[in-house]
């Protein structure tokens, strides 16, 4: 068995690509549009997974955009979350925060943070290697909302 991808439904392609690609640094590796099914599939890979994605089409995040409007109500905790390892948890969170993303669970421990995508999907960010030493403003920042 091989893990291939996780699919999440999105409501706005541009907003989602700005979050996942521009802010989190993922790369769009392929796209499929289905006139008959009235949907667009966009496959993303994390930087460190790009070569493997190219060779095996895995591991990837599949963004599914249905052309007919629909209300998405299941992006909360019942889905769980996506998790990504990052080189610098503090720099990643600062970059996201500088671009209007709420840090729902700040990296007070220098190891883990949670944010949400534009469609309410929880994203866990984990520090690569050992936790970073605790530092402000993260150490005293309160949780915001849910994750």
PDB file of C-alpha atoms in Angstrom:
ATOM      1  CA  UNK A   1       0.000   0.000   0.000  1.00  0.00           C
ATOM      2  CA  UNK A   2       1.162   3.567  -0.720  1.00  0.00           C
ATOM      3  CA  UNK A   3      -0.247   6.858   0.567  1.00  0.00           C
ATOM      4  CA  UNK A   4      -1.303   8.987  -2.409  1.00  0.00           C
ATOM      5  CA  UNK A   5      -3.137  12.148  -1.357  1.00  0.00           C
ATOM      6  CA  UNK A   6      -5.633  13.883   0.877  1.00  0.00           C
ATOM      7  CA  UNK A   7      -8.542  15.640  -0.819  1.00  0.00           C
ATOM      8  CA  UNK A   8     -10.172  18.775   0.523  1.00  0.00           C
ATOM      9  CA  UNK A   9     -12.993  20.699  -1.126  1.00  0.00           C
ATOM     10  CA  UNK A  10     -12.432  24.386  -1.720  1.00  0.00           C
ATOM     11  CA  UNK A  11     -14.747  27.272  -2.581  1.00  0.00           C
ATOM     12  CA  UNK A  12     -12.276  29.687  -4.235  1.00  0.00           C
ATOM     13  CA  UNK A  13      -9.307  28.483  -6.323  1.00  0.00           C
ATOM     14  CA  UNK A  14      -7.368  31.757  -6.200  1.00  0.00           C
ATOM     15  CA  UNK A  15      -7.804  32.194  -2.454  1.00  0.00           C
ATOM     16  CA  UNK A  16      -6.828  28.567  -1.797  1.00  0.00           C
ATOM     17  CA  UNK A  17      -3.751  28.679  -4.050  1.00  0.00           C
ATOM     18  CA  UNK A  18      -2.661  31.920  -2.411  1.00  0.00           C
ATOM     19  CA  UNK A  19      -2.845  30.192   0.993  1.00  0.00           C
ATOM     20  CA  UNK A  20      -1.327  26.805   0.120  1.00  0.00           C
ATOM     21  CA  UNK A  21       1.218  27.949  -2.504  1.00  0.00           C
ATOM     22  CA  UNK A  22       2.094  31.586  -1.814  1.00  0.00           C
ATOM     23  CA  UNK A  23       1.929  31.410   1.980  1.00  0.00           C
ATOM     24  CA  UNK A  24       2.757  27.766   2.811  1.00  0.00           C
ATOM     25  CA  UNK A  25       5.128  27.324  -0.138  1.00  0.00           C
ATOM     26  CA  UNK A  26       3.515  24.300  -1.778  1.00  0.00           C
ATOM     27  CA  UNK A  27       3.755  23.782  -5.551  1.00  0.00           C
ATOM     28  CA  UNK A  28       0.981  23.004  -7.995  1.00  0.00           C
ATOM     29  CA  UNK A  29       2.125  19.823  -9.747  1.00  0.00           C
ATOM     30  CA  UNK A  30      -0.859  19.089 -11.984  1.00  0.00           C
ATOM     31  CA  UNK A  31      -4.450  20.044 -12.663  1.00  0.00           C
ATOM     32  CA  UNK A  32      -7.420  18.231 -14.170  1.00  0.00           C
ATOM     33  CA  UNK A  33     -10.669  19.796 -15.302  1.00  0.00           C
ATOM     34  CA  UNK A  34     -13.783  17.741 -15.966  1.00  0.00           C
ATOM     35  CA  UNK A  35     -16.496  19.374 -18.087  1.00  0.00           C
ATOM     36  CA  UNK A  36     -18.738  16.334 -17.612  1.00  0.00           C
ATOM     37  CA  UNK A  37     -18.247  16.174 -13.838  1.00  0.00           C
ATOM     38  CA  UNK A  38     -18.138  19.991 -13.506  1.00  0.00           C
ATOM     39  CA  UNK A  39     -15.092  20.063 -11.243  1.00  0.00           C
ATOM     40  CA  UNK A  40     -11.420  21.016 -11.166  1.00  0.00           C
ATOM     41  CA  UNK A  41      -8.773  18.984  -9.332  1.00  0.00           C
ATOM     42  CA  UNK A  42      -5.533  20.724  -8.358  1.00  0.00           C
ATOM     43  CA  UNK A  43      -2.719  18.602  -6.957  1.00  0.00           C
ATOM     44  CA  UNK A  44      -0.123  20.231  -4.719  1.00  0.00           C
ATOM     45  CA  UNK A  45       3.151  18.952  -3.299  1.00  0.00           C
ATOM     46  CA  UNK A  46       5.244  20.287  -0.445  1.00  0.00           C
ATOM     47  CA  UNK A  47       8.717  21.463  -1.508  1.00  0.00           C
ATOM     48  CA  UNK A  48      10.470  18.430  -0.047  1.00  0.00           C
ATOM     49  CA  UNK A  49       7.945  16.098  -1.726  1.00  0.00           C
ATOM     50  CA  UNK A  50       8.058  17.640  -5.206  1.00  0.00           C
ATOM     51  CA  UNK A  51      10.453  15.071  -6.723  1.00  0.00           C
ATOM     52  CA  UNK A  52       8.537  12.128  -5.270  1.00  0.00           C
ATOM     53  CA  UNK A  53       5.281  13.667  -6.461  1.00  0.00           C
ATOM     54  CA  UNK A  54       6.696  13.995  -9.959  1.00  0.00           C
ATOM     55  CA  UNK A  55       7.805  10.349 -10.009  1.00  0.00           C
ATOM     56  CA  UNK A  56       4.900   8.697  -8.157  1.00  0.00           C
ATOM     57  CA  UNK A  57       2.094  11.299  -7.991  1.00  0.00           C
ATOM     58  CA  UNK A  58       2.369  11.055  -4.193  1.00  0.00           C
ATOM     59  CA  UNK A  59       2.290  12.340  -1.492  1.00  0.00           C
ATOM     60  CA  UNK A  60       0.024  15.184  -2.513  1.00  0.00           C
ATOM     61  CA  UNK A  61      -2.805  17.424  -1.433  1.00  0.00           C
ATOM     62  CA  UNK A  62      -5.756  17.389  -3.833  1.00  0.00           C
ATOM     63  CA  UNK A  63      -7.856  20.546  -3.885  1.00  0.00           C
ATOM     64  CA  UNK A  64     -11.296  19.876  -5.373  1.00  0.00           C
ATOM     65  CA  UNK A  65     -13.316  22.790  -6.689  1.00  0.00           C
ATOM     66  CA  UNK A  66     -16.866  21.988  -7.792  1.00  0.00           C
ATOM     67  CA  UNK A  67     -18.055  24.415 -10.450  1.00  0.00           C
ATOM     68  CA  UNK A  68     -21.596  24.570  -9.095  1.00  0.00           C
ATOM     69  CA  UNK A  69     -21.768  26.648  -5.906  1.00  0.00           C
ATOM     70  CA  UNK A  70     -22.109  24.703  -2.682  1.00  0.00           C
ATOM     71  CA  UNK A  71     -21.801  25.465   1.005  1.00  0.00           C
ATOM     72  CA  UNK A  72     -19.005  23.579   2.737  1.00  0.00           C
ATOM     73  CA  UNK A  73     -19.719  22.804   6.365  1.00  0.00           C
ATOM     74  CA  UNK A  74     -17.354  19.957   7.225  1.00  0.00           C
ATOM     75  CA  UNK A  75     -13.972  21.687   7.326  1.00  0.00           C
ATOM     76  CA  UNK A  76     -13.894  21.681  11.102  1.00  0.00           C
ATOM     77  CA  UNK A  77     -12.611  19.178  13.622  1.00  0.00           C
ATOM     78  CA  UNK A  78     -14.512  16.169  12.244  1.00  0.00           C
ATOM     79  CA  UNK A  79     -12.081  16.131   9.304  1.00  0.00           C
ATOM     80  CA  UNK A  80      -9.043  16.279  11.554  1.00  0.00           C
ATOM     81  CA  UNK A  81      -6.115  18.156  10.039  1.00  0.00           C
ATOM     82  CA  UNK A  82      -3.297  18.189   7.512  1.00  0.00           C
ATOM     83  CA  UNK A  83       0.225  18.229   8.952  1.00  0.00           C
ATOM     84  CA  UNK A  84       3.401  19.678   7.430  1.00  0.00           C
ATOM     85  CA  UNK A  85       6.954  19.846   8.726  1.00  0.00           C
ATOM     86  CA  UNK A  86       8.538  23.301   8.336  1.00  0.00           C
ATOM     87  CA  UNK A  87      12.146  24.478   8.512  1.00  0.00           C
ATOM     88  CA  UNK A  88      11.411  27.366  10.902  1.00  0.00           C
ATOM     89  CA  UNK A  89       8.116  27.350  12.802  1.00  0.00           C
ATOM     90  CA  UNK A  90       8.507  30.951  13.953  1.00  0.00           C
ATOM     91  CA  UNK A  91       9.323  32.334  10.492  1.00  0.00           C
ATOM     92  CA  UNK A  92       6.479  30.339   8.938  1.00  0.00           C
ATOM     93  CA  UNK A  93       3.943  31.575  11.488  1.00  0.00           C
ATOM     94  CA  UNK A  94       5.180  35.163  11.192  1.00  0.00           C
ATOM     95  CA  UNK A  95       4.872  34.997   7.395  1.00  0.00           C
ATOM     96  CA  UNK A  96       1.329  33.644   7.661  1.00  0.00           C
ATOM     97  CA  UNK A  97       0.341  36.200  10.299  1.00  0.00           C
ATOM     98  CA  UNK A  98       1.847  39.058   8.227  1.00  0.00           C
ATOM     99  CA  UNK A  99      -0.445  37.928   5.408  1.00  0.00           C
ATOM    100  CA  UNK A 100      -3.631  37.938   7.465  1.00  0.00           C
ATOM    101  CA  UNK A 101      -3.745  34.290   8.577  1.00  0.00           C
ATOM    102  CA  UNK A 102      -4.845  33.763  12.186  1.00  0.00           C
ATOM    103  CA  UNK A 103      -2.484  31.589  14.219  1.00  0.00           C
ATOM    104  CA  UNK A 104      -5.097  29.520  16.067  1.00  0.00           C
ATOM    105  CA  UNK A 105      -2.579  27.659  18.216  1.00  0.00           C
ATOM    106  CA  UNK A 106       0.682  29.618  18.412  1.00  0.00           C
ATOM    107  CA  UNK A 107       4.022  27.755  18.554  1.00  0.00           C
ATOM    108  CA  UNK A 108       4.560  28.482  22.252  1.00  0.00           C
ATOM    109  CA  UNK A 109       6.624  25.304  22.571  1.00  0.00           C
ATOM    110  CA  UNK A 110       8.778  26.047  19.517  1.00  0.00           C
ATOM    111  CA  UNK A 111       7.451  22.868  17.960  1.00  0.00           C
ATOM    112  CA  UNK A 112       3.784  22.985  16.916  1.00  0.00           C
ATOM    113  CA  UNK A 113       1.245  25.476  15.602  1.00  0.00           C
ATOM    114  CA  UNK A 114      -2.183  25.316  13.982  1.00  0.00           C
ATOM    115  CA  UNK A 115      -3.756  27.575  11.364  1.00  0.00           C
ATOM    116  CA  UNK A 116      -6.799  27.200   9.112  1.00  0.00           C
ATOM    117  CA  UNK A 117      -7.117  27.352   5.345  1.00  0.00           C
ATOM    118  CA  UNK A 118      -9.608  29.757   3.751  1.00  0.00           C
ATOM    119  CA  UNK A 119     -12.143  26.888   3.800  1.00  0.00           C
ATOM    120  CA  UNK A 120     -11.620  26.061   7.486  1.00  0.00           C
ATOM    121  CA  UNK A 121      -9.299  23.065   7.102  1.00  0.00           C
ATOM    122  CA  UNK A 122      -6.990  22.749  10.123  1.00  0.00           C
ATOM    123  CA  UNK A 123      -3.304  22.767   9.218  1.00  0.00           C
ATOM    124  CA  UNK A 124      -0.742  21.555  11.754  1.00  0.00           C
ATOM    125  CA  UNK A 125       2.768  22.974  11.370  1.00  0.00           C
ATOM    126  CA  UNK A 126       5.585  21.049  13.032  1.00  0.00           C
ATOM    127  CA  UNK A 127       9.152  22.269  13.518  1.00  0.00           C
ATOM    128  CA  UNK A 128      11.713  20.178  11.642  1.00  0.00           C
ATOM    129  CA  UNK A 129      14.149  18.551  14.065  1.00  0.00           C
ATOM    130  CA  UNK A 130      14.232  19.605  17.693  1.00  0.00           C
ATOM    131  CA  UNK A 131      11.872  22.284  19.017  1.00  0.00           C
ATOM    132  CA  UNK A 132      13.168  25.846  18.856  1.00  0.00           C
ATOM    133  CA  UNK A 133      13.732  27.635  22.169  1.00  0.00           C
ATOM    134  CA  UNK A 134      10.585  29.376  23.382  1.00  0.00           C
ATOM    135  CA  UNK A 135      10.472  33.038  22.344  1.00  0.00           C
ATOM    136  CA  UNK A 136       8.138  36.015  22.215  1.00  0.00           C
ATOM    137  CA  UNK A 137       5.663  36.913  20.944  1.00  0.00           C
ATOM    138  CA  UNK A 138       4.755  33.248  20.596  1.00  0.00           C
ATOM    139  CA  UNK A 139       5.448  32.173  24.195  1.00  0.00           C
ATOM    140  CA  UNK A 140       2.723  34.382  25.644  1.00  0.00           C
ATOM    141  CA  UNK A 141       0.275  34.374  22.707  1.00  0.00           C
ATOM    142  CA  UNK A 142      -3.151  32.939  23.488  1.00  0.00           C
ATOM    143  CA  UNK A 143      -5.058  30.415  21.369  1.00  0.00           C
ATOM    144  CA  UNK A 144      -7.604  31.881  18.977  1.00  0.00           C
ATOM    145  CA  UNK A 145     -10.734  29.992  17.993  1.00  0.00           C
ATOM    146  CA  UNK A 146     -10.480  26.281  17.360  1.00  0.00           C
ATOM    147  CA  UNK A 147      -8.196  24.086  15.366  1.00  0.00           C
TER     148      UNK A 147
END
